mmCIF file of N, CA, C and O in Angstrom:
data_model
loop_
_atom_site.group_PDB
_atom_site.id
_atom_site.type_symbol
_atom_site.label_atom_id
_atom_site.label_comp_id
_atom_site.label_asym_id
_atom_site.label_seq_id
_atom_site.Cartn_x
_atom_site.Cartn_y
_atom_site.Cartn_z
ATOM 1 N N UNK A 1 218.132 123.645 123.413
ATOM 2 C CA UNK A 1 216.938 122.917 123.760
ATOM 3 C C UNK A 1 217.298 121.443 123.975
ATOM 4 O O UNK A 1 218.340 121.063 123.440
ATOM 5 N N UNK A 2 216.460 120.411 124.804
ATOM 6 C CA UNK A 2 217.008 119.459 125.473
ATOM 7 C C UNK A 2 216.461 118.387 124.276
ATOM 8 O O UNK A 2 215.284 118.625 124.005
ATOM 9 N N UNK A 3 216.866 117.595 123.725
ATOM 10 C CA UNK A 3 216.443 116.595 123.217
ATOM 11 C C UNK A 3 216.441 115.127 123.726
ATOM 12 O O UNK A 3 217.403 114.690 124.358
ATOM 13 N N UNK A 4 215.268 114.318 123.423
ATOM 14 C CA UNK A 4 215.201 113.048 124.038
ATOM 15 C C UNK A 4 215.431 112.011 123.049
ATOM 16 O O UNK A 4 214.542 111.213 122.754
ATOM 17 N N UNK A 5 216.659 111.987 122.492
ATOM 18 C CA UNK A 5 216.537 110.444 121.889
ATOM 19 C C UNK A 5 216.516 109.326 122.020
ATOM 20 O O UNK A 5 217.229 108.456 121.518
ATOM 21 N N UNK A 6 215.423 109.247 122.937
ATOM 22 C CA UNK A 6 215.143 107.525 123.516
ATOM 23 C C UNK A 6 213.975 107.137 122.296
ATOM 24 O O UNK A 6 213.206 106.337 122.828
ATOM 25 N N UNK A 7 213.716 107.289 121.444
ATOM 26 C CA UNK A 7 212.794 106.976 120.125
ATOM 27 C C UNK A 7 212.897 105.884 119.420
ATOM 28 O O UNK A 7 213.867 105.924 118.664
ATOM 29 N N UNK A 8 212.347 105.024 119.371
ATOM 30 C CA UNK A 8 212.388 103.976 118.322
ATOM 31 C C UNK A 8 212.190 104.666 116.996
ATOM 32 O O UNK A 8 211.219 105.349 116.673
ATOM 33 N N UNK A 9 213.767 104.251 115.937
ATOM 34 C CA UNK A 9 213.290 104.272 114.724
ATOM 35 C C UNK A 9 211.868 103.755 113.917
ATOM 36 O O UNK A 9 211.587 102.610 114.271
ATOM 37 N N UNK A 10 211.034 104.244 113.054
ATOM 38 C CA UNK A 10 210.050 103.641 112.767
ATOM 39 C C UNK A 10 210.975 102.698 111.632
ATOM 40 O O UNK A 10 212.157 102.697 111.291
ATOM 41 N N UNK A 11 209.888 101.993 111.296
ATOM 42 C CA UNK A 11 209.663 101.385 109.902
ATOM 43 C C UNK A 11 209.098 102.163 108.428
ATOM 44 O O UNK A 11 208.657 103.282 108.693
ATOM 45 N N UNK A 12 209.040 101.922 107.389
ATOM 46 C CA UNK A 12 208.201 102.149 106.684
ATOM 47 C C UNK A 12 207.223 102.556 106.516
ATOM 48 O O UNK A 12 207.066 103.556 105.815
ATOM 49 N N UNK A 13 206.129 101.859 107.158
ATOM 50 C CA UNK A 13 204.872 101.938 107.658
ATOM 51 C C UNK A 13 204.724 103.126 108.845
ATOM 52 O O UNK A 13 203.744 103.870 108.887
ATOM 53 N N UNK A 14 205.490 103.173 109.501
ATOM 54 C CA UNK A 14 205.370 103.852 110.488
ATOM 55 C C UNK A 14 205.106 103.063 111.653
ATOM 56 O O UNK A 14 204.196 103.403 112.411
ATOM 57 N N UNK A 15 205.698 102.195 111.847
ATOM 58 C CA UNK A 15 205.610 100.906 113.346
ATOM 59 C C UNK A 15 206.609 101.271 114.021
ATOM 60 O O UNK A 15 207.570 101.661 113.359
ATOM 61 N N UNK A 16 206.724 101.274 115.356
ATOM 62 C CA UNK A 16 208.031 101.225 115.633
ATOM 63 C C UNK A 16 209.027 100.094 115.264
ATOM 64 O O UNK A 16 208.678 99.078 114.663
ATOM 65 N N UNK A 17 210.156 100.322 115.629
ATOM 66 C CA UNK A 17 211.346 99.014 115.358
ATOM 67 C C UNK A 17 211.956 98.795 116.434
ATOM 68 O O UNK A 17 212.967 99.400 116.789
ATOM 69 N N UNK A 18 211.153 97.519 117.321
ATOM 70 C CA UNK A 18 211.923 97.618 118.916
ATOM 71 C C UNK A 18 213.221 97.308 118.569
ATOM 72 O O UNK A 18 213.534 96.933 117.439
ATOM 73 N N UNK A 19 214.140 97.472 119.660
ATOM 74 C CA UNK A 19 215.570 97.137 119.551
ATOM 75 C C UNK A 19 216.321 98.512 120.357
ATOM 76 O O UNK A 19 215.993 99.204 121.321
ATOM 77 N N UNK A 20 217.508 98.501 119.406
ATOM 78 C CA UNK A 20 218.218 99.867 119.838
ATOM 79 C C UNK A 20 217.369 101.016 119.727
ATOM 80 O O UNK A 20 216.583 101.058 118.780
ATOM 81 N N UNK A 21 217.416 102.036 120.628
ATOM 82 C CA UNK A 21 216.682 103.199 120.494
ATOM 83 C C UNK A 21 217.850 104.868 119.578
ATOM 84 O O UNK A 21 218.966 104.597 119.133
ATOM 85 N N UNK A 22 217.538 105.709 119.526
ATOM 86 C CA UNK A 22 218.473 106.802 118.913
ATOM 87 C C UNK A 22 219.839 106.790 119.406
ATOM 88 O O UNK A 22 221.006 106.546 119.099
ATOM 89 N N UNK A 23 219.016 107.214 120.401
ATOM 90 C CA UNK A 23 220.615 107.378 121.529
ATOM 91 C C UNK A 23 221.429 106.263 121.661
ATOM 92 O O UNK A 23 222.631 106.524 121.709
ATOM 93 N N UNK A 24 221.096 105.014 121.739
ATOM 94 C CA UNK A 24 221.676 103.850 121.634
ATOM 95 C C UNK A 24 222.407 104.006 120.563
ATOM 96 O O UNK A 24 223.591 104.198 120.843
ATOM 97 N N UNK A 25 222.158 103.999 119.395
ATOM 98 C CA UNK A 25 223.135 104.139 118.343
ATOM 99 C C UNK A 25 223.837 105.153 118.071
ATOM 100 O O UNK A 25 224.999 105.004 117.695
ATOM 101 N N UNK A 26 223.220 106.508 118.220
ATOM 102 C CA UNK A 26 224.159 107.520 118.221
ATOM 103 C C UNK A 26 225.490 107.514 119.202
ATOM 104 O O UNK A 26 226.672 107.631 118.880
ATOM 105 N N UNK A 27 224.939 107.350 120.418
ATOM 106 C CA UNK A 27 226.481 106.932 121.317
ATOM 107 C C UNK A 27 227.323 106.231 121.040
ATOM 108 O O UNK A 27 228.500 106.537 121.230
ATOM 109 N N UNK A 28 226.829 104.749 120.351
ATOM 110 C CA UNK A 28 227.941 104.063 119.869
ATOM 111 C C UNK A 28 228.867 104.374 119.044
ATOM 112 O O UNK A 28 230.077 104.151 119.083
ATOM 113 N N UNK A 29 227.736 105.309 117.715
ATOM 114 C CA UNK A 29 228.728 105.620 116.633
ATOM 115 C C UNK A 29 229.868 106.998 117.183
ATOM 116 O O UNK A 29 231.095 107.056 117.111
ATOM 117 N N UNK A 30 228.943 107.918 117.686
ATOM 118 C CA UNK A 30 230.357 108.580 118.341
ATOM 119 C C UNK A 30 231.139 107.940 119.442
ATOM 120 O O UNK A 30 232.127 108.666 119.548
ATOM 121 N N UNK A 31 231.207 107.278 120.044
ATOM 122 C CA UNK A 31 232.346 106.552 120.757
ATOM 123 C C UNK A 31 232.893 105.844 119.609
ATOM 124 O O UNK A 31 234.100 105.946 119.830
ATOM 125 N N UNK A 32 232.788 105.265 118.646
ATOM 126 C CA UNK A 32 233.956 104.649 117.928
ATOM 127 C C UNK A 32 234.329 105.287 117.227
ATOM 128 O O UNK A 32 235.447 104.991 116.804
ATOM 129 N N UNK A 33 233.703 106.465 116.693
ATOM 130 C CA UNK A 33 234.081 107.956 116.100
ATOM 131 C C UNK A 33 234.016 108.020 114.190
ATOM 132 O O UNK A 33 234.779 108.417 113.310
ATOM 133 N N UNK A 34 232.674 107.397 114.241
ATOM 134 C CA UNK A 34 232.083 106.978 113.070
ATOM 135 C C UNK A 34 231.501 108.152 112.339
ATOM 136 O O UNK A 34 230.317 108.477 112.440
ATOM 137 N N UNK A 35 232.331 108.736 111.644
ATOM 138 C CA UNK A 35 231.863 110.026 110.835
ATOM 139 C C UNK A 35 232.636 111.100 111.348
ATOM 140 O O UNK A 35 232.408 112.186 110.815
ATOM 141 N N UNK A 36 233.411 111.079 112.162
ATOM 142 C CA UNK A 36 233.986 112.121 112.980
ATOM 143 C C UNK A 36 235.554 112.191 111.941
ATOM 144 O O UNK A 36 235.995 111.247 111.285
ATOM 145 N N UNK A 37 236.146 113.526 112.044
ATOM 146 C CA UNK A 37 237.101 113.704 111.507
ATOM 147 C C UNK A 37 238.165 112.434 112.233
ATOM 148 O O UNK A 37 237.920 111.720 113.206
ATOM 149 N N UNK A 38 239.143 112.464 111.542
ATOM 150 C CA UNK A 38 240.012 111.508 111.949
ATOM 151 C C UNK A 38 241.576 111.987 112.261
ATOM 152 O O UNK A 38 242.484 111.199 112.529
ATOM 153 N N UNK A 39 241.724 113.551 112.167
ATOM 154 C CA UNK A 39 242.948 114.323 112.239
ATOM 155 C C UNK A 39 242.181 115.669 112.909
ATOM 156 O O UNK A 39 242.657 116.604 112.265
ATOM 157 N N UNK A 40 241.134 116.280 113.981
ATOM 158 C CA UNK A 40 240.466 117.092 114.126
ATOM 159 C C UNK A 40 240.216 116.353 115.420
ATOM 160 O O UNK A 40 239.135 115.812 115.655
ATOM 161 N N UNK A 41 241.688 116.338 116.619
ATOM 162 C CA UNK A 41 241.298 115.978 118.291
ATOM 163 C C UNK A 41 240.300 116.885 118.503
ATOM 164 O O UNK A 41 239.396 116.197 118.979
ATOM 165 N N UNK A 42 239.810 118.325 118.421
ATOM 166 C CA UNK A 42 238.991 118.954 119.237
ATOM 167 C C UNK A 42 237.578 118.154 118.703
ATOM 168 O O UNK A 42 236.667 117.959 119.508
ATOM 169 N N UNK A 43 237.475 117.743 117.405
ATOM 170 C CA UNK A 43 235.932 117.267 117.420
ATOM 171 C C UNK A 43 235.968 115.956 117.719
ATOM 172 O O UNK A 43 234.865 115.489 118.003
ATOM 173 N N UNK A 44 237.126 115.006 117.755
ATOM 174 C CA UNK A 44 237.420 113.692 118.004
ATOM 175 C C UNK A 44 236.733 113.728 119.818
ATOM 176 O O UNK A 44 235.891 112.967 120.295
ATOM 177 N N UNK A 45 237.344 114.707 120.397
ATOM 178 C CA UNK A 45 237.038 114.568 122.395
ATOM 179 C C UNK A 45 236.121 115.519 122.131
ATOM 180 O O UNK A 45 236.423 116.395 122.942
ATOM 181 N N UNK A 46 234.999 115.993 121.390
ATOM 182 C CA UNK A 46 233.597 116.341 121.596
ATOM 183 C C UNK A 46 232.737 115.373 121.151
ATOM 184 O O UNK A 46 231.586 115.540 121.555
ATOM 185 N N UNK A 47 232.919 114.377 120.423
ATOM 186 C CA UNK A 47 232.634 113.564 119.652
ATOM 187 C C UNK A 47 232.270 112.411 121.218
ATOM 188 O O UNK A 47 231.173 111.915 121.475
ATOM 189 N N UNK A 48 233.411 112.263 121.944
ATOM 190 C CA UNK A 48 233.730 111.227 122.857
ATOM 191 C C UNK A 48 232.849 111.709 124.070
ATOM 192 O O UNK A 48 232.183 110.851 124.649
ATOM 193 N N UNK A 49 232.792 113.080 124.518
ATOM 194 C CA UNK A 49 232.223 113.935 125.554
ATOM 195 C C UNK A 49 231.030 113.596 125.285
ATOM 196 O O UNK A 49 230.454 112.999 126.195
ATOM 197 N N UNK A 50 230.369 113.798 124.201
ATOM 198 C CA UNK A 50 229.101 113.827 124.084
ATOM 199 C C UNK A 50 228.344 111.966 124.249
ATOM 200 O O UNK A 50 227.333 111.670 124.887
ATOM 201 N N UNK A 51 228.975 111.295 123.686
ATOM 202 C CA UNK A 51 228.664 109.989 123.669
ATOM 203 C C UNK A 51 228.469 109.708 125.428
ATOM 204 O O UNK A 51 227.466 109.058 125.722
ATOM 205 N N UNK A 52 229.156 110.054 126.312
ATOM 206 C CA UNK A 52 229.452 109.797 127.266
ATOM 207 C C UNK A 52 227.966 110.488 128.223
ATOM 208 O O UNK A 52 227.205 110.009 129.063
ATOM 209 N N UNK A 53 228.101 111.836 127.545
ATOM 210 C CA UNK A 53 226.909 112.648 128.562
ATOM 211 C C UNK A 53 225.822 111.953 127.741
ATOM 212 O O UNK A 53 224.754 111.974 128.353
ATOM 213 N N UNK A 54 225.740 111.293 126.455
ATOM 214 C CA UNK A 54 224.231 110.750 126.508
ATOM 215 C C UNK A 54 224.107 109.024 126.875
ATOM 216 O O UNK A 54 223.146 108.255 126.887
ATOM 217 N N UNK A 55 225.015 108.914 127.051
ATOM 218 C CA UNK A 55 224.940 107.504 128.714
ATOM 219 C C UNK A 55 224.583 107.928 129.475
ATOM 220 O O UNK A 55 223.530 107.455 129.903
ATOM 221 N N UNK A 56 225.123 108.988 130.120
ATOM 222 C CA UNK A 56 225.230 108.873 131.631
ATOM 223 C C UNK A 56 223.518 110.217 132.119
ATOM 224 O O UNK A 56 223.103 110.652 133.193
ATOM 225 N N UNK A 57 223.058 110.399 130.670
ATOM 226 C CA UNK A 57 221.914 111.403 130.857
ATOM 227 C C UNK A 57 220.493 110.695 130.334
ATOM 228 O O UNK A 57 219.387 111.233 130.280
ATOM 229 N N UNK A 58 220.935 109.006 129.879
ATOM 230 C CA UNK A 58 220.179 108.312 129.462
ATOM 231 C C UNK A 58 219.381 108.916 128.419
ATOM 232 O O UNK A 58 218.168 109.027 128.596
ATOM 233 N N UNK A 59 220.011 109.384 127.176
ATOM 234 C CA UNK A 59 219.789 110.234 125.894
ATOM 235 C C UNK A 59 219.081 111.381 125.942
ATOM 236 O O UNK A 59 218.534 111.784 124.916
ATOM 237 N N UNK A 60 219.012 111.873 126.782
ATOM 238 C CA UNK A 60 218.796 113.506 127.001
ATOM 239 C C UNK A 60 219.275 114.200 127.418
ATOM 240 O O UNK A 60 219.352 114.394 128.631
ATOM 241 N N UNK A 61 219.880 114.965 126.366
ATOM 242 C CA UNK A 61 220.618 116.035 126.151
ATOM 243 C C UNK A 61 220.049 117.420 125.394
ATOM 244 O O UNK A 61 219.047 117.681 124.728
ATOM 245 N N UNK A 62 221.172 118.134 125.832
ATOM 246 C CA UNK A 62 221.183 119.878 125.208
ATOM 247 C C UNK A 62 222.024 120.042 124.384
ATOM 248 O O UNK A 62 222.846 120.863 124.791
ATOM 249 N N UNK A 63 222.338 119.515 122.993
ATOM 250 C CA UNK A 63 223.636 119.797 122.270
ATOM 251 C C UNK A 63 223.530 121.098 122.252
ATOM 252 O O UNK A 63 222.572 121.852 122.427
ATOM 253 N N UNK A 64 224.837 121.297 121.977
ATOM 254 C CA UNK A 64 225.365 122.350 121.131
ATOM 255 C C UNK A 64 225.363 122.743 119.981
ATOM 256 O O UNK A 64 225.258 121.709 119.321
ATOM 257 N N UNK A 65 225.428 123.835 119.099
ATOM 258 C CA UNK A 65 225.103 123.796 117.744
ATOM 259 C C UNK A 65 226.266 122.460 117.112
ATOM 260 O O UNK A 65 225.988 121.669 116.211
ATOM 261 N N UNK A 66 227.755 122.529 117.992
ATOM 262 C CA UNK A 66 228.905 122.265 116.999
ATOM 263 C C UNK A 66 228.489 120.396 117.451
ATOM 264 O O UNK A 66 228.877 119.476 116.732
ATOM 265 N N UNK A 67 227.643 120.162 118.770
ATOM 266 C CA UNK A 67 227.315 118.581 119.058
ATOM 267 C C UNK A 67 225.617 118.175 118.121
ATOM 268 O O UNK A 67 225.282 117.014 117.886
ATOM 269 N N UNK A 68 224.963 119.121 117.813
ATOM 270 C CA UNK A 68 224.045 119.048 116.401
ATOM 271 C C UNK A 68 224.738 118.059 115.157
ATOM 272 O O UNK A 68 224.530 116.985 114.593
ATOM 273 N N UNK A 69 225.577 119.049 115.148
ATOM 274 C CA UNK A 69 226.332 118.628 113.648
ATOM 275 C C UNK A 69 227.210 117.234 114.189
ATOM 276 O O UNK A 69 227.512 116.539 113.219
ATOM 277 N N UNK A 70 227.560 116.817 115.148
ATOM 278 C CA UNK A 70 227.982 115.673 115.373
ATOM 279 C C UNK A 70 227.231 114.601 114.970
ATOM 280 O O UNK A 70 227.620 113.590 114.385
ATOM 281 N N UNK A 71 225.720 115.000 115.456
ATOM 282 C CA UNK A 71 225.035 113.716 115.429
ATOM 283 C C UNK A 71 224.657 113.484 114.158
ATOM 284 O O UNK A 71 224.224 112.386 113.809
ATOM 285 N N UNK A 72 224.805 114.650 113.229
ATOM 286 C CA UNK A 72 223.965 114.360 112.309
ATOM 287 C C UNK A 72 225.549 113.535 111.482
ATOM 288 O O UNK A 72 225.377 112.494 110.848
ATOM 289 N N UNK A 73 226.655 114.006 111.575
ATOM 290 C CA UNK A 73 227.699 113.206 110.808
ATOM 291 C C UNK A 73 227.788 111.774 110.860
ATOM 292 O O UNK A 73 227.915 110.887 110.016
ATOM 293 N N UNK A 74 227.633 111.841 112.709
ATOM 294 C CA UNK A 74 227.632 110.242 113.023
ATOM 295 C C UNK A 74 226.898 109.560 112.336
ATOM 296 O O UNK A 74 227.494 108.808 111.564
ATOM 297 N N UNK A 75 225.156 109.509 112.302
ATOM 298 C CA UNK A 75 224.182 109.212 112.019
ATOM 299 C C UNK A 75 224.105 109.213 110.533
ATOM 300 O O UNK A 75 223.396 108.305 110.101
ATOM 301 N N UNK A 76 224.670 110.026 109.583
ATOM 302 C CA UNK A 76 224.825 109.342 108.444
ATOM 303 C C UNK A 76 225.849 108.523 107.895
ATOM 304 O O UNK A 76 225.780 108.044 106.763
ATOM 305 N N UNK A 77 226.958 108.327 108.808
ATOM 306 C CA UNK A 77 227.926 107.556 108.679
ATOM 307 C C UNK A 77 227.796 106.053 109.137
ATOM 308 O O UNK A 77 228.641 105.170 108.992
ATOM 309 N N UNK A 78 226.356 105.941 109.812
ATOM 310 C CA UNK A 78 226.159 104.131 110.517
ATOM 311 C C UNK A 78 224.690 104.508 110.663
ATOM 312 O O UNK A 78 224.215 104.154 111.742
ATOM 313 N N UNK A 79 223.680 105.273 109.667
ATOM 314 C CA UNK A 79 222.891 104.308 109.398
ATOM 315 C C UNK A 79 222.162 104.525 107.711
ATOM 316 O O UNK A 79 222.467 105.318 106.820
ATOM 317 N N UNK A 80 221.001 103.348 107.774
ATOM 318 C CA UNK A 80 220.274 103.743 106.572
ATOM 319 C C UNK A 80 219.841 105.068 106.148
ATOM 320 O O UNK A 80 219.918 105.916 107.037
ATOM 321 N N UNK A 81 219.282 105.575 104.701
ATOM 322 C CA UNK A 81 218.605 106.784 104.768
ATOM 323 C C UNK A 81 217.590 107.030 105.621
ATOM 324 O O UNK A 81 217.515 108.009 106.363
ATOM 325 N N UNK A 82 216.638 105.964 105.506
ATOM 326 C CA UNK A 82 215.430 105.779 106.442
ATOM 327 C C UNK A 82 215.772 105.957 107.731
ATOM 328 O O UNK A 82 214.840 106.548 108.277
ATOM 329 N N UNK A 83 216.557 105.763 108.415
ATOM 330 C CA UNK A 83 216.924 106.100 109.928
ATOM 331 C C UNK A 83 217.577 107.375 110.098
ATOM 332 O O UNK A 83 217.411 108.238 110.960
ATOM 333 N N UNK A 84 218.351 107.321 109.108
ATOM 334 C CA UNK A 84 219.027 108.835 108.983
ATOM 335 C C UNK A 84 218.360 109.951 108.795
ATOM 336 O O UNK A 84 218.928 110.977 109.169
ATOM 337 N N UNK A 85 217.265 110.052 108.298
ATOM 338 C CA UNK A 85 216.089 111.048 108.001
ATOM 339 C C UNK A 85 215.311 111.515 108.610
ATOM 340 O O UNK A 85 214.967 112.696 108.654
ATOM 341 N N UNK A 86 214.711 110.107 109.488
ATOM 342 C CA UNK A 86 214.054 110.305 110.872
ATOM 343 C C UNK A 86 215.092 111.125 112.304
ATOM 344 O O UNK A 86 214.637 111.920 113.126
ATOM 345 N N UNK A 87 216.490 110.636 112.231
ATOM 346 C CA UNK A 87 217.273 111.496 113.090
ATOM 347 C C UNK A 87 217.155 112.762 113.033
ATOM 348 O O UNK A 87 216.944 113.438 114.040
ATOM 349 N N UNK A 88 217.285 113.301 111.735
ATOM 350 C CA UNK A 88 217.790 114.345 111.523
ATOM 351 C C UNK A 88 216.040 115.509 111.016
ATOM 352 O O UNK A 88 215.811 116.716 110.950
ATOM 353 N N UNK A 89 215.534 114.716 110.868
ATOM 354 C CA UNK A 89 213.675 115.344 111.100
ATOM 355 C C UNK A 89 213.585 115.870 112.713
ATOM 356 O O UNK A 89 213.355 117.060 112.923
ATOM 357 N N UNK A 90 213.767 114.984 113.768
ATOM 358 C CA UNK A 90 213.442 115.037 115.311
ATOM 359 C C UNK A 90 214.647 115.860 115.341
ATOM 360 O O UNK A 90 214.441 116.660 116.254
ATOM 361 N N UNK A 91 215.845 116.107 114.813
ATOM 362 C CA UNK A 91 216.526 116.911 115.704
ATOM 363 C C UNK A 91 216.370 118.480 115.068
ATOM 364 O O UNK A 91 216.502 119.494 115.753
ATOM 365 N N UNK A 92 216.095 118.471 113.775
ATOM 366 C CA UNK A 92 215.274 119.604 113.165
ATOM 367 C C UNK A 92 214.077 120.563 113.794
ATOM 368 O O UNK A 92 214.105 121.783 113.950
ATOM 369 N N UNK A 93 213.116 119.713 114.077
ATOM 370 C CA UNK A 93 212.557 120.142 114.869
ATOM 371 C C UNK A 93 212.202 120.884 115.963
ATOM 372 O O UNK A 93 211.466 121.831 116.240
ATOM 373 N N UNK A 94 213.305 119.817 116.722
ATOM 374 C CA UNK A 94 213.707 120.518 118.357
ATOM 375 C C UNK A 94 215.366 121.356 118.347
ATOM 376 O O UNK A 94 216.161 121.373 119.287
ATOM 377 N N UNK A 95 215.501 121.857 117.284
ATOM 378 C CA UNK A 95 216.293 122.434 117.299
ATOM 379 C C UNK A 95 215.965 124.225 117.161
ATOM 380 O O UNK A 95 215.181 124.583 116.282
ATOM 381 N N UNK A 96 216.688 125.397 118.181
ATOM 382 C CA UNK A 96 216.260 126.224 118.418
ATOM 383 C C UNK A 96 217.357 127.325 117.619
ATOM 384 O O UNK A 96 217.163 128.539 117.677
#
């Protein structure tokens, strides 16, 4: 199933938090390979693949079960709980 992480993290309250959006940060952290094994090339260049297709798909994408579990590594490896929770709620969700 296709997911859109163009989402502003909320706040607390539930406001949005303009700035970087999901995908914005998730791409970054897998391109610098933030949570990603560090001796494991096959998830290191899925890690890199995927960062790339959610540039160039402007954060909508179809992971894979094994690019699921990417985001969710990345995403607790560079950010708060509070952001990390909300990631991993929306990809819960739309996950099939």
């Amino acid at each position: 199933m296709k997911v859109d992480l163009n989402k502003n993290f909320k706040d607390i309250a539930g406001a949005d938090i303009p700035g970087e959006t999901m995908a914005d940060t998730i791409s970054k952290g897998l391109f610098l390979g933030r949570g990603v094994s560090v001796v494991d090339a096959g998830e290191k260049y899925a890690a890199y693949k995927l960062s790339t297709r959610l540039i160039a798909d402007r954060g909508v994408v179809e992971p894979t079960d094994l690019e699921f579990d990417l985001i969710r590594k990345v995403a607790a490896a560079v950010l708060t709980p509070g952001a990390f929770g909300q990631i991993v709620d929306y990809l819960d969700a739309n996950r099939l």
